[in-house]
mmCIF file of C-alpha atoms and ligand atoms in Angstrom:
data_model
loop_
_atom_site.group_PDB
_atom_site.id
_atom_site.type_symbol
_atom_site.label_atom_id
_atom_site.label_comp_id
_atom_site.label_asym_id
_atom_site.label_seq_id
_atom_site.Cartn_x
_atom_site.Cartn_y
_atom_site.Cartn_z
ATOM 1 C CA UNK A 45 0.000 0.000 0.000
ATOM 2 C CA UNK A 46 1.365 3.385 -1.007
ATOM 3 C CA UNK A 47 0.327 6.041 1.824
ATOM 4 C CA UNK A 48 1.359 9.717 1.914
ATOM 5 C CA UNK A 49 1.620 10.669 5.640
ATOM 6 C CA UNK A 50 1.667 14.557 6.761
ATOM 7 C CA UNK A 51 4.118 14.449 10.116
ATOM 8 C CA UNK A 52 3.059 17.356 12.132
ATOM 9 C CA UNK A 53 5.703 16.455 15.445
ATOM 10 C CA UNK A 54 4.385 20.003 16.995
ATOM 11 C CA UNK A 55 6.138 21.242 20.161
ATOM 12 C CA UNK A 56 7.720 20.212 23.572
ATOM 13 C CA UNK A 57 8.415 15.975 23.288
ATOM 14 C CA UNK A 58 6.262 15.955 20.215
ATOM 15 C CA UNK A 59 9.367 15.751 17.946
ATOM 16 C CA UNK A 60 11.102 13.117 20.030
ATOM 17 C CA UNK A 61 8.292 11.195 20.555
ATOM 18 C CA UNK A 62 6.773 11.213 16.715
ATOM 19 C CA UNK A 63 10.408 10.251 15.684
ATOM 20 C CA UNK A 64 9.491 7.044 17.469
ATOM 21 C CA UNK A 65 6.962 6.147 15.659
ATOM 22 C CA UNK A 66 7.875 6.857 11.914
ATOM 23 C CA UNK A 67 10.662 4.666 12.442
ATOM 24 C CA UNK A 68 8.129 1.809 13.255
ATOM 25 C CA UNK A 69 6.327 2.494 10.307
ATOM 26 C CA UNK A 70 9.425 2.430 8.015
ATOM 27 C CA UNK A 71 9.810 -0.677 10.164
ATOM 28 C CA UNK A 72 6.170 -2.091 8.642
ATOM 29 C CA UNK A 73 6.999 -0.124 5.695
ATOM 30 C CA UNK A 74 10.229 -2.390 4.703
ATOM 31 C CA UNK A 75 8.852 -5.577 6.506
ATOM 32 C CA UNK A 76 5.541 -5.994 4.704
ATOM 33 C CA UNK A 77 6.323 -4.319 1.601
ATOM 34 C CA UNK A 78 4.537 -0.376 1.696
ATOM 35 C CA UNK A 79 5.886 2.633 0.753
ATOM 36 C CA UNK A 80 4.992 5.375 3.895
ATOM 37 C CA UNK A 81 5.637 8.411 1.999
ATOM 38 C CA UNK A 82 6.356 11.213 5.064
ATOM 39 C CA UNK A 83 6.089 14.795 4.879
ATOM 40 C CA UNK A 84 6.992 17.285 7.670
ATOM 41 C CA UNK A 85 5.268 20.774 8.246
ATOM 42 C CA UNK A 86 4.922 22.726 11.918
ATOM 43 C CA UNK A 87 2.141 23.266 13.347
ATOM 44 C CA UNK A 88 1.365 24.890 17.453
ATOM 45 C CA UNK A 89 4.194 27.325 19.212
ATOM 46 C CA UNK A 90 6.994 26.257 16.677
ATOM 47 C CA UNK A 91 4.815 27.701 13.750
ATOM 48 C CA UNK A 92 3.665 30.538 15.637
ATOM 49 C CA UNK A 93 7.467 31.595 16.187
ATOM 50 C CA UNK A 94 8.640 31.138 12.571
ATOM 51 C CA UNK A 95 4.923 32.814 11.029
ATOM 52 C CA UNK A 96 2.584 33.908 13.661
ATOM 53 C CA UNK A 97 -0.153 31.599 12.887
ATOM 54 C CA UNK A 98 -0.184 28.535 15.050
ATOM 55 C CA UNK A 99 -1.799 26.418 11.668
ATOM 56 C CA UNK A 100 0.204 27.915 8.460
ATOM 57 C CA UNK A 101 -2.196 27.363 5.222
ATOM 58 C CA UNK A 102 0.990 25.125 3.492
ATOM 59 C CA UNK A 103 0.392 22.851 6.987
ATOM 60 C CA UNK A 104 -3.622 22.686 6.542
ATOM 61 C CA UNK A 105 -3.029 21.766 3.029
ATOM 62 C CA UNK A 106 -0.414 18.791 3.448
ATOM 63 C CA UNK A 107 -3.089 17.498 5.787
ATOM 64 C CA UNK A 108 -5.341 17.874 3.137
ATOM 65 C CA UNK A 109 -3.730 16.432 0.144
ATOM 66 C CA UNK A 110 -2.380 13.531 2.786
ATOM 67 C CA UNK A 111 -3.785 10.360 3.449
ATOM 68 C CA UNK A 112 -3.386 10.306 6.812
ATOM 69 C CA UNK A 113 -1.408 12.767 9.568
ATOM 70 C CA UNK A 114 0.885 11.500 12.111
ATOM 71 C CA UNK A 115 1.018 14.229 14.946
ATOM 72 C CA UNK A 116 3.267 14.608 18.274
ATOM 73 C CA UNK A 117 1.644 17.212 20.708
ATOM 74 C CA UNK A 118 1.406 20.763 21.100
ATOM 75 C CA UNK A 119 1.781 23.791 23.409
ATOM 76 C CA UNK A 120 4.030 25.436 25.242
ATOM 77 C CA UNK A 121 4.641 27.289 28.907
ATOM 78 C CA UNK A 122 4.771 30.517 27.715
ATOM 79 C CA UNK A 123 1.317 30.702 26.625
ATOM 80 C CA UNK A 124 -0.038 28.809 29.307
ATOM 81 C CA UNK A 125 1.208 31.321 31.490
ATOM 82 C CA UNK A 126 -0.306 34.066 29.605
ATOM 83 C CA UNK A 127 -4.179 34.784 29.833
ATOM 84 C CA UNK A 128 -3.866 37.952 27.176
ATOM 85 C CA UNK A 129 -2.005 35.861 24.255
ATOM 86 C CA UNK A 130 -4.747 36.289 21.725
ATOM 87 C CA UNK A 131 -2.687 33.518 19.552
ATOM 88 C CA UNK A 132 -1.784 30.253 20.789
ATOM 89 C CA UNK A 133 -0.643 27.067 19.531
ATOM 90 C CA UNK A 134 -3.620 24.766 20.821
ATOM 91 C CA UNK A 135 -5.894 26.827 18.295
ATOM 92 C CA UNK A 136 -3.529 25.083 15.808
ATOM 93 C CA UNK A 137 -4.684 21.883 16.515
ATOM 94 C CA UNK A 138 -8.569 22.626 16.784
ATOM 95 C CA UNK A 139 -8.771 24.549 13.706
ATOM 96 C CA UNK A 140 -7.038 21.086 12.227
ATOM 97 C CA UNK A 141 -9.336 19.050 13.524
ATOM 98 C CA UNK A 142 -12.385 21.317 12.384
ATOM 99 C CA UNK A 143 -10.958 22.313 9.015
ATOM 100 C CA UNK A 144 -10.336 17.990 8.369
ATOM 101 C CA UNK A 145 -13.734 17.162 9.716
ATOM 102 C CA UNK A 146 -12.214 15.244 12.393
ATOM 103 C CA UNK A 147 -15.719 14.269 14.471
ATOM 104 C CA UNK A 148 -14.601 11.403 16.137
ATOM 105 C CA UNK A 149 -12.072 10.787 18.634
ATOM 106 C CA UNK A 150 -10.809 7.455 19.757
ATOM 107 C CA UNK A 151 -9.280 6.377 22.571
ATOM 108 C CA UNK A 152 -8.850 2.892 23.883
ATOM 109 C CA UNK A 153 -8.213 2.575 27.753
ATOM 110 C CA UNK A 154 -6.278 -0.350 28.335
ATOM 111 C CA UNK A 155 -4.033 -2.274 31.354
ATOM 112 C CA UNK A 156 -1.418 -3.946 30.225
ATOM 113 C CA UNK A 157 -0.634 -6.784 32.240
ATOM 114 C CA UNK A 158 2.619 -6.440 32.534
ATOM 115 C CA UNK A 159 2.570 -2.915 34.065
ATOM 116 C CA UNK A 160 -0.310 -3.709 36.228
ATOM 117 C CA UNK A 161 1.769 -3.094 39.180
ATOM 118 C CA UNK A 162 2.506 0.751 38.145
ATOM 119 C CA UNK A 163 -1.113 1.213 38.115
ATOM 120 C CA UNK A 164 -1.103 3.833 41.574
ATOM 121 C CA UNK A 165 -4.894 2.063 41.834
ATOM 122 C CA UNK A 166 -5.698 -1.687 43.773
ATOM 123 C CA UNK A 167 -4.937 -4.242 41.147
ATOM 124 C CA UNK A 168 -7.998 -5.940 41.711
ATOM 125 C CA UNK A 169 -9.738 -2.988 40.746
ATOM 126 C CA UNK A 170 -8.265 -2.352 37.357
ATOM 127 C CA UNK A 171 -7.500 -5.981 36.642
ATOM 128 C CA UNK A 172 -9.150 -6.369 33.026
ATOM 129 C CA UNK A 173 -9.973 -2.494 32.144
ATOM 130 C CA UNK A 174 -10.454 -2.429 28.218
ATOM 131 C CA UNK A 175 -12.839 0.413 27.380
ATOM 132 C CA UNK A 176 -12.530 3.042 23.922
ATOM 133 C CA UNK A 177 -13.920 6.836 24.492
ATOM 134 C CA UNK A 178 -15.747 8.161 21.727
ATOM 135 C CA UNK A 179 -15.210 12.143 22.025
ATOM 136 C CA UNK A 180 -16.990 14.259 19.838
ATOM 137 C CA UNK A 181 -14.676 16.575 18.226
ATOM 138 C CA UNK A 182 -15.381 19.220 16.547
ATOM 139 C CA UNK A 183 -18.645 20.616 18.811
ATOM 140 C CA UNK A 184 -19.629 21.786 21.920
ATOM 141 C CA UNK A 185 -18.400 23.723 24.171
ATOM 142 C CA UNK A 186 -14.617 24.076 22.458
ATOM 143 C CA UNK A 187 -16.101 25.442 19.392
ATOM 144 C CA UNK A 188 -19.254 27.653 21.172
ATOM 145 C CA UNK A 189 -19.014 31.434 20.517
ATOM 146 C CA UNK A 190 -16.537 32.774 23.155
ATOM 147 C CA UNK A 191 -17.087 36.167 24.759
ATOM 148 C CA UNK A 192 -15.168 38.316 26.822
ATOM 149 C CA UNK A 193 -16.713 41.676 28.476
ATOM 150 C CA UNK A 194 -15.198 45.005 27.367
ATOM 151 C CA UNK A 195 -13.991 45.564 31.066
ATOM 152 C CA UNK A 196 -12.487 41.868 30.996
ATOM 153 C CA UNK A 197 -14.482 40.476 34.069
ATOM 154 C CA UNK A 198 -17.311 38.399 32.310
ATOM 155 C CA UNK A 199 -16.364 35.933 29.930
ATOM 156 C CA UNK A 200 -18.076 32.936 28.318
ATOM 157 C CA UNK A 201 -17.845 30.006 26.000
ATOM 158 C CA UNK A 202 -21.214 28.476 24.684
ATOM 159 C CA UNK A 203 -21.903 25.011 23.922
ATOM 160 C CA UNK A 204 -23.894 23.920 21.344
ATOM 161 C CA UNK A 205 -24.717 20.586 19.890
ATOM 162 C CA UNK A 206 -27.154 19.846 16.871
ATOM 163 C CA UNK A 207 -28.815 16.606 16.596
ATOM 164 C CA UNK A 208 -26.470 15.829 13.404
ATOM 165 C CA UNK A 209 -23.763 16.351 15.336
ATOM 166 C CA UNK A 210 -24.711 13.862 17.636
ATOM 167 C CA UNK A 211 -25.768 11.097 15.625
ATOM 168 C CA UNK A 212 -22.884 11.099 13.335
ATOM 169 C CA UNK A 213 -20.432 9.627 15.934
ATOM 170 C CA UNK A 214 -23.355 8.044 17.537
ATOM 171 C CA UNK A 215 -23.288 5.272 14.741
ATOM 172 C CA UNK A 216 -19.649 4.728 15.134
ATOM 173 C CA UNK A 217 -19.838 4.294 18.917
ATOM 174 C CA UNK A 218 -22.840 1.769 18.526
ATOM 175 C CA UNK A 219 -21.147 0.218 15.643
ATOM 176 C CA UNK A 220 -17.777 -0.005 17.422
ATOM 177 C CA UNK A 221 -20.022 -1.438 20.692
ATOM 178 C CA UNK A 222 -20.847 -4.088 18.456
ATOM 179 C CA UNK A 223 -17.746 -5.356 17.780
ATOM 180 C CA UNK A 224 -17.081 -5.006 21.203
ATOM 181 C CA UNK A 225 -18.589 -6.680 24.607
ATOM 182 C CA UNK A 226 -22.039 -4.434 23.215
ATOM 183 C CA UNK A 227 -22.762 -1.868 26.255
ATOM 184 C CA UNK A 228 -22.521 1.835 25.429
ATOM 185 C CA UNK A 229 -22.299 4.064 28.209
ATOM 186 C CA UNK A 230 -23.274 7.703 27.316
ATOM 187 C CA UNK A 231 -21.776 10.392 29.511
ATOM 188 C CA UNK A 232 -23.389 13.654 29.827
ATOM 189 C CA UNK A 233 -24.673 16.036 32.559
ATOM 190 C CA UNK A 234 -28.296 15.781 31.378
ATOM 191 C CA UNK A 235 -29.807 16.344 35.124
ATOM 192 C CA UNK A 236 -28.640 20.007 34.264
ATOM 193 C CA UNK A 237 -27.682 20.937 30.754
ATOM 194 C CA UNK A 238 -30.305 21.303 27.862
ATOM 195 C CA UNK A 239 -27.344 20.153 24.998
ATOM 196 C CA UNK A 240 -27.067 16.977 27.258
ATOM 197 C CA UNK A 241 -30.579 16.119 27.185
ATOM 198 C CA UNK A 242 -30.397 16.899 23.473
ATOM 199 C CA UNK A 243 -27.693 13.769 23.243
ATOM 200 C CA UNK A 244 -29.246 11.549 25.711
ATOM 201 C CA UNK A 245 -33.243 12.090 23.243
ATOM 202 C CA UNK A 246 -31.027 11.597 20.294
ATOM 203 C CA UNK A 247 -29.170 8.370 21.412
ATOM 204 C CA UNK A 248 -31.624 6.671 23.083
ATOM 205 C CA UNK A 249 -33.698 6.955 19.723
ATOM 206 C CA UNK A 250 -30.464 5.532 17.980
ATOM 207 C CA UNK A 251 -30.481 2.879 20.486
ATOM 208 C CA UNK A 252 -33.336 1.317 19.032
ATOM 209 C CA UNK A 253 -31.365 0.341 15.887
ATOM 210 C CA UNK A 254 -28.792 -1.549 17.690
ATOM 211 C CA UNK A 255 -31.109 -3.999 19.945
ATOM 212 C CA UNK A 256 -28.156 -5.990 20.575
ATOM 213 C CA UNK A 257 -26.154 -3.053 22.565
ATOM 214 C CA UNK A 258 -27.079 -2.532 26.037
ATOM 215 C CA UNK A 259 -27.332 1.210 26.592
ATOM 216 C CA UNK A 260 -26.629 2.818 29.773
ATOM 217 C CA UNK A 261 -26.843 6.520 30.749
ATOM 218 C CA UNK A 262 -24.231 8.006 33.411
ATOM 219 C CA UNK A 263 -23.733 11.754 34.517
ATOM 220 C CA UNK A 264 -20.141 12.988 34.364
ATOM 221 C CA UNK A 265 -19.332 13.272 38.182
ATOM 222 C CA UNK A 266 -20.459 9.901 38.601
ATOM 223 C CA UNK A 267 -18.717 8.445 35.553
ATOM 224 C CA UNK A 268 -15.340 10.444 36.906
ATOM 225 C CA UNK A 269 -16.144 8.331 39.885
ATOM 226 C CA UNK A 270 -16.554 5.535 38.433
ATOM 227 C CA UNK A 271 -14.075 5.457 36.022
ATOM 228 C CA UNK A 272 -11.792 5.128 39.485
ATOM 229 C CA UNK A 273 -13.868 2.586 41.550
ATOM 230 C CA UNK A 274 -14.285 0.127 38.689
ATOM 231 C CA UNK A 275 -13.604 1.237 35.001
ATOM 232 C CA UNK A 276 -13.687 -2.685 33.865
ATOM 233 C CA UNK A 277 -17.710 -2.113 33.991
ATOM 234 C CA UNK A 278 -16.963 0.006 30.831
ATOM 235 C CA UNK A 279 -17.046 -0.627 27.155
ATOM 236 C CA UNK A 280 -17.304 1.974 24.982
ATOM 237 C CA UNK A 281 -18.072 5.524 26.336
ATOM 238 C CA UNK A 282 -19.787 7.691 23.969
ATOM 239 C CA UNK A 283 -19.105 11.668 24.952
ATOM 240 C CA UNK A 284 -19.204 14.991 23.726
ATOM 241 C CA UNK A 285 -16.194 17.167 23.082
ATOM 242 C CA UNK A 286 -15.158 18.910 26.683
ATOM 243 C CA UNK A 287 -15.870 15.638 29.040
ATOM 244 C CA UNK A 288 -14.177 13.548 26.465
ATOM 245 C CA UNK A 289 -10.814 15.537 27.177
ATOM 246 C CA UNK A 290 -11.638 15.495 30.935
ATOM 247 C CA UNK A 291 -12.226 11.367 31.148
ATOM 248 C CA UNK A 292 -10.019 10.515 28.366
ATOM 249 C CA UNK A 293 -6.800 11.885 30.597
ATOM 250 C CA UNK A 294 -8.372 10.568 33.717
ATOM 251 C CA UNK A 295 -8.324 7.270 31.936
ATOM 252 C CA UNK A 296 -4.663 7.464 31.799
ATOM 253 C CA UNK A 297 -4.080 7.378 35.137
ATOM 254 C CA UNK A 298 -5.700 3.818 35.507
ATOM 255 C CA UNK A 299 -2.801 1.839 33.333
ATOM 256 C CA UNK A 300 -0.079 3.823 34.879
ATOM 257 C CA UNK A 301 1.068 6.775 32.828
ATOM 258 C CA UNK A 302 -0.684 9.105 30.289
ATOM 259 C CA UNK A 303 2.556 8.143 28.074
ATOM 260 C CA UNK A 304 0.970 5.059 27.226
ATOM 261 C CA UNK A 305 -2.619 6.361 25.284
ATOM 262 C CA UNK A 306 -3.114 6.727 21.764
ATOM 263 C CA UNK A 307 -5.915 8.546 19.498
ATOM 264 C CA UNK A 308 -7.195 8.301 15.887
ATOM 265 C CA UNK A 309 -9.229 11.482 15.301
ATOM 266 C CA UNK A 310 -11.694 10.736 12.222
ATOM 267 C CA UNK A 311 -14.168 12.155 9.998
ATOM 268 C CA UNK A 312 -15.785 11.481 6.590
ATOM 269 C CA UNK A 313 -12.422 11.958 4.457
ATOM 270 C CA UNK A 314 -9.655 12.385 6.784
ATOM 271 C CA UNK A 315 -8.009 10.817 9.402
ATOM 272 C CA UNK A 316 -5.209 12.061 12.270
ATOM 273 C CA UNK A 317 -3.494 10.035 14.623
ATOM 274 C CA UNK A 318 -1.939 10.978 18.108
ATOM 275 C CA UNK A 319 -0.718 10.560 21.519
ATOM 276 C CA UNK A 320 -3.316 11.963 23.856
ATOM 277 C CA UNK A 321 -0.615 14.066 26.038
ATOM 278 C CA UNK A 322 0.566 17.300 25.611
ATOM 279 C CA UNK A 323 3.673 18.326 25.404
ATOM 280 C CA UNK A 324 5.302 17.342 28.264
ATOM 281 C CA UNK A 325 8.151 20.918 28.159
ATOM 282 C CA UNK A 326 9.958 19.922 31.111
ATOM 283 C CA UNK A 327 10.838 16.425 29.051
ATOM 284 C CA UNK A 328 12.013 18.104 26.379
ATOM 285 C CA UNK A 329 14.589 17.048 24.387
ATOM 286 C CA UNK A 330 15.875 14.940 27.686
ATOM 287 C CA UNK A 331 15.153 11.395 25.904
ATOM 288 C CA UNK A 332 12.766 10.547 28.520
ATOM 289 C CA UNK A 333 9.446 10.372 27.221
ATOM 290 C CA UNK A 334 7.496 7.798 26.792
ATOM 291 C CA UNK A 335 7.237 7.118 23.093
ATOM 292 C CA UNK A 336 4.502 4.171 23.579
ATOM 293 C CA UNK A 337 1.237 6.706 22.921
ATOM 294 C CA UNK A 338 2.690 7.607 19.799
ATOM 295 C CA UNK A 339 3.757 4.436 18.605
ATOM 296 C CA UNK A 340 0.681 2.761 19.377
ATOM 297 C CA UNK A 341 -1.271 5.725 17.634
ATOM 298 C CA UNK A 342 0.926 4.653 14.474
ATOM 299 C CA UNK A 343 -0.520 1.136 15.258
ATOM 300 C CA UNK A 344 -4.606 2.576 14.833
ATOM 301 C CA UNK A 345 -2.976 4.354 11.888
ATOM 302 C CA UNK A 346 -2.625 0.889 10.236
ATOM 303 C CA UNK A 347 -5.681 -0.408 11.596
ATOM 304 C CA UNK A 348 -7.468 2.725 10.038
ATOM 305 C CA UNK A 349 -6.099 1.433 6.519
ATOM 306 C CA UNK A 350 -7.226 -2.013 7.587
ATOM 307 C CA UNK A 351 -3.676 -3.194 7.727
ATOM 308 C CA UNK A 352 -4.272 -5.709 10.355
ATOM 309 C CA UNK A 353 -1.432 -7.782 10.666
ATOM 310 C CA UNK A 354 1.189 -4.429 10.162
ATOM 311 C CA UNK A 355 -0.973 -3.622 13.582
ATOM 312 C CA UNK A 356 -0.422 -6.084 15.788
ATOM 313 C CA UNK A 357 3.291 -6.584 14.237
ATOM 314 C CA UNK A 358 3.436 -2.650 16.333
ATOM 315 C CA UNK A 359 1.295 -3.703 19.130
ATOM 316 C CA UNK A 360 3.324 -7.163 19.907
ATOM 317 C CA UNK A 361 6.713 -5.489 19.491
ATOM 318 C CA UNK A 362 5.336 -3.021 22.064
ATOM 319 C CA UNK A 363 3.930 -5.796 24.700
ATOM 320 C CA UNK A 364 7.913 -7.139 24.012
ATOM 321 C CA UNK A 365 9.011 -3.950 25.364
ATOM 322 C CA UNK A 366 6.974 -3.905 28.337
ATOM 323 C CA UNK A 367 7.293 -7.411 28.929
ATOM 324 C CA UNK A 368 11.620 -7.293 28.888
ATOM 325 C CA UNK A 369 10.727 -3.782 30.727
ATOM 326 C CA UNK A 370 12.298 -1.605 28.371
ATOM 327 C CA UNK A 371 10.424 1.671 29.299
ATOM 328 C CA UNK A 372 10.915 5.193 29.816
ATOM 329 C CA UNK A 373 11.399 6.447 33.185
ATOM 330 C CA UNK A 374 7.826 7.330 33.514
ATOM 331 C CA UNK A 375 7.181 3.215 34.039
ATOM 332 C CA UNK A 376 10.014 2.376 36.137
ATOM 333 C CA UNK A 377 11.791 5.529 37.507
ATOM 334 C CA UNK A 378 15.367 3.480 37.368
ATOM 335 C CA UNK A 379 15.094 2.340 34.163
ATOM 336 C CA UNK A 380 18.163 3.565 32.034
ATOM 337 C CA UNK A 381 16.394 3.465 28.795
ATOM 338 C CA UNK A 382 15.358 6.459 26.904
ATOM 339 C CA UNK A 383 12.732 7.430 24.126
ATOM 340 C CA UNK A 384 15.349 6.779 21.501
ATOM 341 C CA UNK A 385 16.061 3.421 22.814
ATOM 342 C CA UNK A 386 12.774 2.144 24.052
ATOM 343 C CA UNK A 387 11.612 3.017 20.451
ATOM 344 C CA UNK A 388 14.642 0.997 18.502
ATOM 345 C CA UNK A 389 13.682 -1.735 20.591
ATOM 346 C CA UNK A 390 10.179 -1.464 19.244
ATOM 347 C CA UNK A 391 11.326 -0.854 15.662
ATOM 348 C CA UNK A 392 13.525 -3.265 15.856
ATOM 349 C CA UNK A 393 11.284 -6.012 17.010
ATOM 350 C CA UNK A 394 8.883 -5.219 13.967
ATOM 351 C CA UNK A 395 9.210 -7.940 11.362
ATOM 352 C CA UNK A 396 7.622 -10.369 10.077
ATOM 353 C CA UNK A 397 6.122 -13.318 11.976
ATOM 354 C CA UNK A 398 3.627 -16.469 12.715
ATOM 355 C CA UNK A 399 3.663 -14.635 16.031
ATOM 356 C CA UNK A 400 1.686 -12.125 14.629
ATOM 357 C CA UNK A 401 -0.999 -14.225 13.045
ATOM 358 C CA UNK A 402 -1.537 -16.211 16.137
ATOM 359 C CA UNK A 403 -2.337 -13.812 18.242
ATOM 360 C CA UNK A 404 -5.425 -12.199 18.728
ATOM 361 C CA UNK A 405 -5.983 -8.601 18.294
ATOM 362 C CA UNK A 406 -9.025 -8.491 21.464
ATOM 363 C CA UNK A 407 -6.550 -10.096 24.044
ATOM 364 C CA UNK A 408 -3.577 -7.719 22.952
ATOM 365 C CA UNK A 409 -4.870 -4.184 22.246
HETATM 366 C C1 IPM B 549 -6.307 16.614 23.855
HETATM 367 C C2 IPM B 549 -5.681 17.916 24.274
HETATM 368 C C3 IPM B 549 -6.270 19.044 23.435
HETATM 369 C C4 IPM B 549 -7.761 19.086 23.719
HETATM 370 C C5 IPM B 549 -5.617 20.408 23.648
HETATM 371 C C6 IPM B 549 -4.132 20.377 23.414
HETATM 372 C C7 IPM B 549 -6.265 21.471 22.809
HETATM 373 O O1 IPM B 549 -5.857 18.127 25.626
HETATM 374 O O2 IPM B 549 -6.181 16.249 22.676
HETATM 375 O O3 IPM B 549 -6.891 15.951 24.709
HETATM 376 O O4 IPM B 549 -8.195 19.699 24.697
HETATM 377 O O5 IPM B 549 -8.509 18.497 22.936
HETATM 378 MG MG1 MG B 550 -6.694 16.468 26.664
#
C-alpha cells in the first residue's frame, strides 16, 4: 500500500516522541512491503514563532492532500502562562481538527498486564480495564461562541450541539459497541444541561437500531467516579467534546502513565493520529518520554487502513518492550532506557512473523 503521511511532530516531546513512531512504520513499511511516503510541516508554538499563525495554510493543506497525519503534541509554557495571548498554539490543533472534519475521537483505555503493578490504583480494581472513548470533536463547548466583556471580568464560552452532530459519531460508537462486549455508556450532565438532554433524546432513539447493545446513561461526576472505583464495567463511552478531554486523561491514570494512550481522530475523508498528552516541556529534548502513545497511535494508523497484521506486528513489538521492561522512566523511575532506545527496541522487534498471526488482536490491544 502506497500512503502519503503529513508528520506534524508540533512542540515540547512531540518531535522526540513522533520520531518514534515513523521509524516503526518504516519498520512495517520495509517488513511488509509499503511505501509510507512522510512529509513534515509545523504546526502549534513552533509555527507561531517562525509565522505567527499557530496552523500555516501550506500545513492545513499537506493534511489535506495527505492520506493520513501522524502528529506529536502541542503547546508550550509561555502561553499557558499568559491569559492575554490572543494567539496560541492549541488553536492550531482545533482549527485542524475542524478544518479535516475530524468528528470522532478514539481512545482505547487499556491495562497492560505487565505494568499492572505501576497502576497507583488496587490491582484488583483495574485488573481487566479495556474500554474506547468516543469524544466528539469538533462541537460543543470548544467550538461555542466565546465572549469576553469590554472591562475583561465576564467571559463565556457556549456550547452547542445539533442533533447531526450527535448522531454522526453516535453510529460509530454503537457500531464499534458491536464489535465489542455491546454496552454503550453515554456520559453527559443531562440532570442540568439542555445540549445533554439533546444527546441523551437523540441516542436513546439511535439505540433502538442496535437492539443488541445494552445502553446505559451516566452523569459525568459519577462516571469520573466511576471510572476510578471500577472502570472494567466500561465498554465503549460515547461523549461529547469537553468531558471527552476530561475522562479521556483521567483514563490514563488507571494503566499507569498518560505516556501510554493513543488517538485516531476521524471524519468522513480524513483521518489524524496521536498521543493523547501534551507536550510534556519539562521532558524536552531529555530522551525521557514515553514514546509508547505515539507508537501505538501509528498502530490505529494501520488499523485505520485495515492493515491488520502491520498492527499487531506494532502492538506485539510493544507488549515485548513492556514485557523485557524496556520503558521510559515514567514506568520504572530506574530504568536507564530512553525514548530513543525504548523506540529501537520497538522498531527493531517489527518484522515479520507467525507470532503475529496467532495472536489475537481483542486479548492484545
Ligand atoms: C487533547 C488535548 C487538546 C484538547 C488540547 C491540546 C487542545 O488536551 O487532545 O486531549 O483539549 O482536545
Ligand atoms: Mg486532553
Amino acid at each position: 500500500m502506497n500512503l502519503k503521511i503529513a508528520l506534524l511532530p508540533g512542540d515540547g516531546i512531540g518531535p522526540e516522541v513522533s520520531a518514534q513512531a515513523v521509524k516503526c512504520l518504516q519498520a512495517v513499511a520495509d517488513t511488509f512491503g509499503h511505501q509510507f511516503k512522510f512529509t513534515e510541516a509545523i504546526v502549534g508554538a513552533k509555527a507561531i514563532d517562525k509565522t505567527g499563525n499557530p496552523l500555516p495554510d501550506a500545513t492545513l493543506q499537506l493534511c489535506k492532500d495527505s492520506d493520513a497525519v501522524l502528529f506529536g503534541a502541542i503547546g508550550d509554557p509561555k502561553y499557558d502562562n499568559d491569559p492575554n495571548a490572543k494567539i496560541r498554539p492549541e488553536q492550531g490543533l482545533l482549527k485542524l481538527r475542524k478544518e479535516l472534519g475530524l468528528f470522532c475521537n478514539i481512545r482505547p483505555v487499556k491495562v497492560f498486564p505487565s505494568l499492572i503493578d505501576k497502576s497507583p490504583l488496587k490491582k484488583k480494581n483495574i485488573r481487566g480495564t479495556d474500554f474506547v472513548i468516543y469524544r466528539e470533536l469538533i462541537g460543543g463547548i470548544y467550538f461555542g461562541e466565546k465572549n469576553l466583556s469590554k472591562d475583561g471580568t465576564v467571559a463565556s464560552d457556549l456550547c452547542t450541539y445539533s442533533e447531526a452532530e450527535i448522531s454522526r459519531i453516535a453510529h460509530l460508537a454503537f457500531k464499534e459497541a458491536k464489535t465489542r462486549k455491546k454496552k454503550l455508556t453515554l456520559v453527559d450532565k443531562a440532570n442540568v444541561l439542555e445540549s445533554s438532554r439533546l444527546w441523551r433524546k437523540v441516542v436513546s432513539k439511535i439505540g433502538e437500531s442496535y437492539p443488541e447493545i445494552t445502553l446505559e446513561f451516566l452523569f459525568i461526576d459519577n462516571a469520573a467516579m466511576q471510572l476510578i472505583l471500577n472502570p472494567s464495567q466500561f465498554d465503549v463511552i460515547l461523549t461529547g467534546n469537553m468531558f471527552g478531554d476530561i475522562l479521556s486523561d483521567e483514563g490514563s491514570a488507571i494503566g499507569g502513565s498518560i505516556g501510554l494512550l493513543p488517538s485516531a481522530s476521524v471524519g468522513e475523508n480524513n483521518a489524524l493520529f496521536e498521543p493523547i498528552h501534551g507536550s510534556y516541556p519539562l521532558a524536552k529534548d531529555k530522551d525521557i518520554a514515553n514514546p509508547i502513545a505515539s507508537i501505538l497511535s501509528a498502530a490505529m494508523l494501520l488499523d485505520h487502513f485495515n492493515l491488520d497484521e502491520e498492527s499487531r506486528a506494532v502492538v506485539i513489538a510493544v507488549l515485548k518492550s513492556m514485557k523485557n521492561e524496556i520503558v521510559t522512566p515514567d514506568l520504572d523511575k530506574n530504568s536507564k532506557y530512553g525514548t530513543n532506545y525504548v523506540g529501537d527496541f520497538i522498531s527493531g522487534n517489527i518484522k515479520e512473523s507467525d507470532e503475529h498471526l496467532t495472536i489475537n488482536r481483542e486479548n492484545i490491544w
